[in-house]
Coordinates of C-alpha atoms in Angstrom, one line a residue:
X67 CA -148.2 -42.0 -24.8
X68 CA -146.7 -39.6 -21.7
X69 CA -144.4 -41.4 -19.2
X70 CA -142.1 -40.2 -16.6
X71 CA -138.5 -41.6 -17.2
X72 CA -135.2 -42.5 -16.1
X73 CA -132.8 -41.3 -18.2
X74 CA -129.6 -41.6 -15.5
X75 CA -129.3 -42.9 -12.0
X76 CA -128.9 -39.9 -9.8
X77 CA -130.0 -39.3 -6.1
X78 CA -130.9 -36.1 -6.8
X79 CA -132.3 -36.7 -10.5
X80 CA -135.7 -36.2 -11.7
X81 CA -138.2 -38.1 -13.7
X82 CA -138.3 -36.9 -17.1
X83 CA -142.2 -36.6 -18.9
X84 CA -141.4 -38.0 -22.5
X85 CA -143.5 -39.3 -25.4
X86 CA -143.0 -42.8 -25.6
X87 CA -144.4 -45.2 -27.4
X88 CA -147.3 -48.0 -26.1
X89 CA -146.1 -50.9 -25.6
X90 CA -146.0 -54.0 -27.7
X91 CA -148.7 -56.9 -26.4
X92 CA -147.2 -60.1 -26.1
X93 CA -149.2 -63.4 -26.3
X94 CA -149.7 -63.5 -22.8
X95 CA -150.1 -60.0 -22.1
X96 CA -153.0 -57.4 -21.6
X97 CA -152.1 -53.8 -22.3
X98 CA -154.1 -51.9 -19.4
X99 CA -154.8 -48.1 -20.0
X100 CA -153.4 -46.9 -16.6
X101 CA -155.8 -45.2 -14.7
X102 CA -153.7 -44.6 -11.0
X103 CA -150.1 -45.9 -10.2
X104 CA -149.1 -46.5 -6.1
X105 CA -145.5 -44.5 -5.5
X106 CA -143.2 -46.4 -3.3
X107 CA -139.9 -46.0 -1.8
X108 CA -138.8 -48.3 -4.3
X109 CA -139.3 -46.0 -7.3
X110 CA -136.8 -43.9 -5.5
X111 CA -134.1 -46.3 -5.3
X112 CA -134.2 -47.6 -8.6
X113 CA -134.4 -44.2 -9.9
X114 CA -131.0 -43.6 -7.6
X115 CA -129.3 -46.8 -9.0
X116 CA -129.1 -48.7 -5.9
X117 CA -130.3 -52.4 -7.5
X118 CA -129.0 -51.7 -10.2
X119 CA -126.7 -54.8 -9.8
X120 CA -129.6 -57.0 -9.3
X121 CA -132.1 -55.0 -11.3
X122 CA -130.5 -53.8 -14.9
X123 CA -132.6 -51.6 -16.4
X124 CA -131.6 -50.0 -20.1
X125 CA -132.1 -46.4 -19.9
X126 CA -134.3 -44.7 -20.9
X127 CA -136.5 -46.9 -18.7
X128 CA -140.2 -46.0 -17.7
X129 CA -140.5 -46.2 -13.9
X130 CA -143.4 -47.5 -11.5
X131 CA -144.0 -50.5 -9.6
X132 CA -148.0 -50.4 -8.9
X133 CA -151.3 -49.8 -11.1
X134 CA -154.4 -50.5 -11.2
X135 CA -156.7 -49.2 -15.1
X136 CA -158.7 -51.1 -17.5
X137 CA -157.4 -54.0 -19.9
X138 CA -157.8 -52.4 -23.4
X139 CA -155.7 -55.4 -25.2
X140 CA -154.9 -59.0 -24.8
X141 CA -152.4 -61.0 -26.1
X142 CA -153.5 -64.3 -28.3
X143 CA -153.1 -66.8 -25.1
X144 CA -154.5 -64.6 -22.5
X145 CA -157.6 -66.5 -21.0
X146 CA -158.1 -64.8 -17.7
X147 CA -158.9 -61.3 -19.0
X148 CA -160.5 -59.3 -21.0
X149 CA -161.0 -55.8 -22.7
X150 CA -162.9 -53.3 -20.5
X151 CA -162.3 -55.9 -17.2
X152 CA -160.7 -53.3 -14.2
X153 CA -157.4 -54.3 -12.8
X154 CA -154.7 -54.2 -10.2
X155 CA -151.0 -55.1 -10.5
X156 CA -147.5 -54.7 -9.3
X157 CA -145.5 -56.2 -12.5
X158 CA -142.7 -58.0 -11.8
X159 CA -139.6 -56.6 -12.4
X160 CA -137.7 -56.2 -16.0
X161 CA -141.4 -55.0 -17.3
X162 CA -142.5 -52.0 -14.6
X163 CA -143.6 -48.9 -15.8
X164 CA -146.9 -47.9 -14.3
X165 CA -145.9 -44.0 -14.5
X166 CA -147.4 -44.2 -17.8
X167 CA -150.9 -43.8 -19.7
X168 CA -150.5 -47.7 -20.9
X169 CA -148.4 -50.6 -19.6
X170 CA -148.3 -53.9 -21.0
X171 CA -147.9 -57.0 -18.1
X172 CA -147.7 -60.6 -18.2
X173 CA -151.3 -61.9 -17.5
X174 CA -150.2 -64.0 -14.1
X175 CA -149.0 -60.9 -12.7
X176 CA -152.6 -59.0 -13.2
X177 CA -155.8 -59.7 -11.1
X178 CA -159.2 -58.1 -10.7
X179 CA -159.5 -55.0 -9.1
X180 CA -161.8 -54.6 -6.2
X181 CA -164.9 -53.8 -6.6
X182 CA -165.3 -51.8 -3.6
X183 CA -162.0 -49.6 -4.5
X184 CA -161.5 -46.4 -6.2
X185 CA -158.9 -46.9 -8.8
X186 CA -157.0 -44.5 -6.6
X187 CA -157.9 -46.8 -3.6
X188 CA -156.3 -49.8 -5.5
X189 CA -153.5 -48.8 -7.6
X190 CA -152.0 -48.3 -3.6
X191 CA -152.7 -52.1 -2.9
X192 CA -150.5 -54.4 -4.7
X193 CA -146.5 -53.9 -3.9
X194 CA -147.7 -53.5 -0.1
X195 CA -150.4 -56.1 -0.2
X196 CA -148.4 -58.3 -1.7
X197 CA -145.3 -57.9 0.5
X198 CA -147.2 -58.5 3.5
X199 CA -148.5 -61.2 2.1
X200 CA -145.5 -63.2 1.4
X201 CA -143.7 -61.9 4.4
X202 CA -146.6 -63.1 6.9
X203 CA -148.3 -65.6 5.3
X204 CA -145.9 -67.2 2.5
X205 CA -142.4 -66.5 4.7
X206 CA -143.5 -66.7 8.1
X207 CA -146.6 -69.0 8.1
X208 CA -148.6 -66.8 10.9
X209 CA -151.0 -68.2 13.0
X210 CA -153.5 -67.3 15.1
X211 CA -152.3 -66.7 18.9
X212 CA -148.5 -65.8 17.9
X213 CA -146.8 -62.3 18.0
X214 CA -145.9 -60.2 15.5
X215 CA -144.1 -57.2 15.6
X216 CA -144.5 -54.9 12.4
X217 CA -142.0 -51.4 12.1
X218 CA -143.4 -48.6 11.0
X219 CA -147.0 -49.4 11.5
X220 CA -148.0 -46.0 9.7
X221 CA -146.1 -46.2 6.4
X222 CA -147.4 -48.7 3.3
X223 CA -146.6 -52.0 4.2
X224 CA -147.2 -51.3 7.7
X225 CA -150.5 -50.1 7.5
X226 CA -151.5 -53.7 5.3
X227 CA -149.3 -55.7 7.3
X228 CA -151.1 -54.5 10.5
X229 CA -154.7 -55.5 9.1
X230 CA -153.7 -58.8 7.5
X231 CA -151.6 -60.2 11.0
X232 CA -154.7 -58.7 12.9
X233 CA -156.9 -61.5 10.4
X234 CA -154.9 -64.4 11.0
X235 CA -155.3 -63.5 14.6
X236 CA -151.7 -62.9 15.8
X237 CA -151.3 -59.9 18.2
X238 CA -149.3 -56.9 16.8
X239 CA -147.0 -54.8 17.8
X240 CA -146.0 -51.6 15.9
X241 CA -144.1 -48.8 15.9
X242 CA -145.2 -45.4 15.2
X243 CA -145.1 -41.5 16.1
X244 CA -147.5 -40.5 18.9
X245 CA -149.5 -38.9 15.9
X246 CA -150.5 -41.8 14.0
X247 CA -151.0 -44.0 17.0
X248 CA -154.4 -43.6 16.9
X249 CA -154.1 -44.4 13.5
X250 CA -152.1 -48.3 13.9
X251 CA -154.6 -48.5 16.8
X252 CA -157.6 -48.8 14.6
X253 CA -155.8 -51.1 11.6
X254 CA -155.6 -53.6 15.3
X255 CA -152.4 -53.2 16.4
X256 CA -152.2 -53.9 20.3
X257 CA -149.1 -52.6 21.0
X258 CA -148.3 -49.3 19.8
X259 CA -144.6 -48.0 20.8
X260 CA -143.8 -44.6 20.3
X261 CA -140.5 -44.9 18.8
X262 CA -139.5 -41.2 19.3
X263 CA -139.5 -41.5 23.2
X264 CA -139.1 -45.0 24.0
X265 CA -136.9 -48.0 22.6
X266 CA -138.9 -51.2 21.3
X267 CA -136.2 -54.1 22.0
X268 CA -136.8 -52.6 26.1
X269 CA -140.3 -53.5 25.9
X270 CA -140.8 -56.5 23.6
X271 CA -139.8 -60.0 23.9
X272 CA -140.9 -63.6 23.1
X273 CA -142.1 -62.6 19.7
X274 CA -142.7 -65.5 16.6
X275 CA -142.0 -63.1 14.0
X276 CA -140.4 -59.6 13.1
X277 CA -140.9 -57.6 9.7
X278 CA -138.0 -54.6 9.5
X279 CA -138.3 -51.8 6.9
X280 CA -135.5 -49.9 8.7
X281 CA -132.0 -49.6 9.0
X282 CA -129.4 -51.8 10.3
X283 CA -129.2 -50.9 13.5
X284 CA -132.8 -51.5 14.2
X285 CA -132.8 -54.7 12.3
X286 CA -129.5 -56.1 14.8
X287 CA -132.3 -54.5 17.9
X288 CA -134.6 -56.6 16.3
X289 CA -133.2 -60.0 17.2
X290 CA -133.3 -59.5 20.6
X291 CA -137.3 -59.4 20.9
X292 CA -137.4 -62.8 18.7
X293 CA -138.2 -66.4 20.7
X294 CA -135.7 -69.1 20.4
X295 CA -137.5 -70.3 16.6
X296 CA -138.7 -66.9 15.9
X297 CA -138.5 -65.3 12.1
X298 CA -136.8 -62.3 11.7
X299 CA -138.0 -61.1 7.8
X300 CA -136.2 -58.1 6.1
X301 CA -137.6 -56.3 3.3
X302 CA -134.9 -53.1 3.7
X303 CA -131.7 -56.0 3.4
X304 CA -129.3 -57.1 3.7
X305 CA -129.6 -59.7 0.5
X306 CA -128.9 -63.0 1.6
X307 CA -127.7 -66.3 -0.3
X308 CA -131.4 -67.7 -0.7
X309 CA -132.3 -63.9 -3.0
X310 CA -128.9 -64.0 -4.7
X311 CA -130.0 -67.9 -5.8
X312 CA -133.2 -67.3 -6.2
X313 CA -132.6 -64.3 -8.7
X314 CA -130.1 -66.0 -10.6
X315 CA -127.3 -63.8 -9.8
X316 CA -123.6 -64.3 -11.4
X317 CA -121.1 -65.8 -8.4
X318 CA -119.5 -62.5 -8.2
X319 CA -122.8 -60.9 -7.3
X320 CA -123.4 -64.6 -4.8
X321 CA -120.4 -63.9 -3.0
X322 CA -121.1 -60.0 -2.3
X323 CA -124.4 -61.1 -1.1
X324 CA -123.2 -63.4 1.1
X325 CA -120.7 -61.4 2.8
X326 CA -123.6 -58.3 2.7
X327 CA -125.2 -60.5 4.9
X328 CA -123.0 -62.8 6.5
X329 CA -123.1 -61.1 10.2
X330 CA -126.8 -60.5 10.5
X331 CA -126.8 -64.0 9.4
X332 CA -124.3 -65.4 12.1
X333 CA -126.0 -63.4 14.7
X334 CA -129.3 -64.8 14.6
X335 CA -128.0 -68.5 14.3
X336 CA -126.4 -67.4 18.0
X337 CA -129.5 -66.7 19.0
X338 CA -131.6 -69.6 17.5
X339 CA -133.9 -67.6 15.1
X340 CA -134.1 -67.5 11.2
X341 CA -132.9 -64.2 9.3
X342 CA -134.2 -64.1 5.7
X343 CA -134.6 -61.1 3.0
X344 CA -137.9 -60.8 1.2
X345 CA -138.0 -58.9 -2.0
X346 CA -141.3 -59.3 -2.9
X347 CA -142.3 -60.6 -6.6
X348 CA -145.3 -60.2 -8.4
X349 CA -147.7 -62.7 -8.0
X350 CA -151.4 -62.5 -9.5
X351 CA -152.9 -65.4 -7.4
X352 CA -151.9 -64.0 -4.5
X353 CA -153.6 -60.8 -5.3
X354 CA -156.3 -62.0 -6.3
X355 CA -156.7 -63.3 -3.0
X356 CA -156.2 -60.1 -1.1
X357 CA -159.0 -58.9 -3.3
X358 CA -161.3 -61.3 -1.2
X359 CA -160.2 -59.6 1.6
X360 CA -160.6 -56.8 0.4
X361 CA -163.9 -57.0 -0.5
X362 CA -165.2 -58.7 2.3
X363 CA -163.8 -55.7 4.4
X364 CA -161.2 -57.6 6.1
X365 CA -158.3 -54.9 5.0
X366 CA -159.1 -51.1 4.0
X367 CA -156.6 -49.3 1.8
X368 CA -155.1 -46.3 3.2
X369 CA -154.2 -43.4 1.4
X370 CA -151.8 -40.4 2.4
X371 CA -152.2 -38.1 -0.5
X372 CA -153.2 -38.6 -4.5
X373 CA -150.8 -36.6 -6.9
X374 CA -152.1 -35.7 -10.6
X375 CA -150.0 -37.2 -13.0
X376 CA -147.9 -34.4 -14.2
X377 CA -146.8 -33.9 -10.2
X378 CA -145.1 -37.7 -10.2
X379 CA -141.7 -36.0 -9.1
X380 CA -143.9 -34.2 -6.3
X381 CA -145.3 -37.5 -5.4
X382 CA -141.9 -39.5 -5.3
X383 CA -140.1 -36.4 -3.8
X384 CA -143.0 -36.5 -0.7
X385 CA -142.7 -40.3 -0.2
X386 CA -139.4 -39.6 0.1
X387 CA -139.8 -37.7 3.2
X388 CA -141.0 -40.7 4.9
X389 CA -143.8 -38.6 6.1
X390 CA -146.8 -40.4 4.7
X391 CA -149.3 -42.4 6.4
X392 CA -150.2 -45.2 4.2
X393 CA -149.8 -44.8 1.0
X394 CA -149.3 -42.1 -2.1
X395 CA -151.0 -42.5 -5.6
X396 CA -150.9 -40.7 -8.9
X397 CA -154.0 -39.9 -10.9
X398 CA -153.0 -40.5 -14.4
X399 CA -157.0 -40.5 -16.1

C-alpha cells in the first residue's frame, strides 16, 4: 500500500510516499481501507521530533492522527464492527498512521461514522472532537450558565470547542482575526475579540474555564481572566506531573516534566485556579457520542481546504501556516 513516512525527525523534512505493507489485524482490530485522514498540527511536531521523549516512534514510521474509511477486516474478538460498516477514528498513539490507503486500529478506539458526513467531512472530526470533548466536558465538567473562554476560535479545535461549550450552554468567548469573526459568531461564540488590535486578559474576567492552544505568554495572560476555582486547561503544554504519571514516563522524564511546568503550576495555586495539560487520547465511546451530536445537528464539521492524497506534504506544509479556518483533510480514495 502507499503511505507518507517519517524516515528522520527534521523541521524542515518531508514526508516520504513509500510502498509499505498493510498492516497485520490483530484480534481486536479492524483494518479500515482509509478513505480521508484530518491533518493536524500534531503531524507536524511529531514529524519534527518534538515528543519524541514521550512518543518513540521507530522510523520509518507512517504518520497521521485522524481517519475516517470502511472496515474491510476484523480481528477474531472484534464484536462491535464489521466489514463494509463506515468509520471514524483518531488511533491512539504507538499505532497512528492514517496517511495511508489501510490502517489497522484497536476496535475501542473506532466508532461509526456519521451518517450525515462526507468521509471528507469526518475524517476532520475525531482528534478535535475529541479534545474538546475531554477538555470541556471530561476535564472541566461545563455547565450550563458558566464562561468559557476558547483561543483561536477559527482553527480545529476551536471551531468544535465553540459548538460543543455553546450546547452545554456556557457563554463563549473566543479569539479570532476580524476575518473570521463572522465565522466564531455563527459556531455561538458571544464574545469575539479581535486579537490583532485588542488584548483579551483587558477585557475578560470572572471566567470558570480557559482552553490555550497558544504560547506561553498567552497561557501566563490566561490566568488572569480565571475566577478564584476557575480551570485553566492546556493542550499546547507545558506537561505536568498528572501526564508524566499518567503516560508512564521513566523518573528522569517525571522530574523534567515537573520542572517544565513547575511555574505555570505555582502561579495559578497563587491565584486559586487549577492548571492542567490535556493530551488528548483516543477514546471510541466518546466518539461515538459526538456522533449523536453530530447527527442531530448540534455541531457541524468545518473544513478549510481537502488535499488529494499525493499533496499530504502540501496539506501539512498549509496547516502549518496556521492560516486555516477549521480544519484540513486529505482525499486518499
Amino acid at each position: 500500500m502507499k503511505a507518507f513516512v517519517v524516515d528522520k525527525y527534521n523541521k524542515k523534512g518531508i514526508l516520504r510516499l513509500a510502498e509499505m505493507p498493510v498492516p497485520e489485524v490483530g484480534d481486536n482490530d479492524v483494518l479500515v481501507e482509509v478513505h480521508a485522514a484530518g491533518v493536524n498540527l500534531l503531524d507536524s511536531k511529531v514529524r519534527t521530533g518534538e515528543f519524541k521523549l514521550i512518543l518513540p516512534y521507530r522510523k520509518p514510521f507512517i504518520l497521521g492522527h485522524d481517519v475516517a474509511g470502511a472496515v474491510v477486516r476484523v480481528g477474531a474478538k472484534v464484536r462491535k464492527f464489521k466489514p463494509g460498516d463506515e468509520v471514524y477514528a483518531r488511533p491512539r498513539d504507538g499505532r497512528i498512521g492514517t496517511f495511508a490507503e489501510f490502517i489497522a486500529m484497536d476496535e475501542a478506539d473506532v466508532a461509526l461514522k456519521p451518517k450525515n458526513l462526507s468521509m471528507e467531512e469526518a475524517a476532520s472530526i475525531p482528534l478535535v472532537g475529541l479534545t474538546a470533548w475531554q477538555a470541556l466536558v471530561e476535564r472541566a465538567n461545563l455547565k450550563k450558565g458558566q464562561k468559557a473562554f476558547i483561543q483561536a476560535g477559527s482553527g480545529g479545535v476551536g471551531t468544535f470547542a465553540i459548538q460543543l461549550a455553546k450546547h452545554l450552554c456556557a457563554n463563549v468567548a473566543t479569539t479570532a482575526s476580524a476575518a473570521s469573526a463572522d465565522l466564531v459568531k455563527d459556531l455561538g461564540a458571544d464574545v469575539v475579540i479581535d486579537y490583532k488590535k485588542d488584548d483579551f486578559e483587558k477585557i475578560l474576567s470572572g471566567y470558570d474555564v480557559v482552553l490555550n492552544s497558544q504560547d506561553a505568554k498567552t497561557l501566563e495572560k490566561s490566568l488572569s481572566v480565571l475566577k478564584p476555582g476557575g480551570k485553566l486547561i492546556s493542550i499546547s503544554g507545558p506537561p505536568d506531573p498528572e501526564f508524566a504519571e499518567k503516560q508512564g514516563l521513566n523518573v528522569v522524564l517525571r522530574l523534567v516534566l515537573r520542572l517544565l511546568s513547575r511555574a505555570i503550576r505555582a502561579k495559578a495555586k497563587r491565584r486559586g485556579v487549577k492548571f492542567s495539560f490535556l493530551f488528548m487520547w483516543a477514546q471510541g465511546d466518546q466518539l461515538s457520542k459526538i456522533t449523536s451530536l453530530i447527527e442531530s445537528g448540534v455541531i457541524r464539521p468545518v473544513v478549510d481546504r481537502v488535499f488529494p492524497f499525493e499533496a499530504t506534504n502540501e496539506a501539512l506544509a498549509y496547516v502549518e501556516t496556521g492560516r486555516a479556518k477549521g480544519k484540513v483533510v486529505v482525499r486518499v480514495r
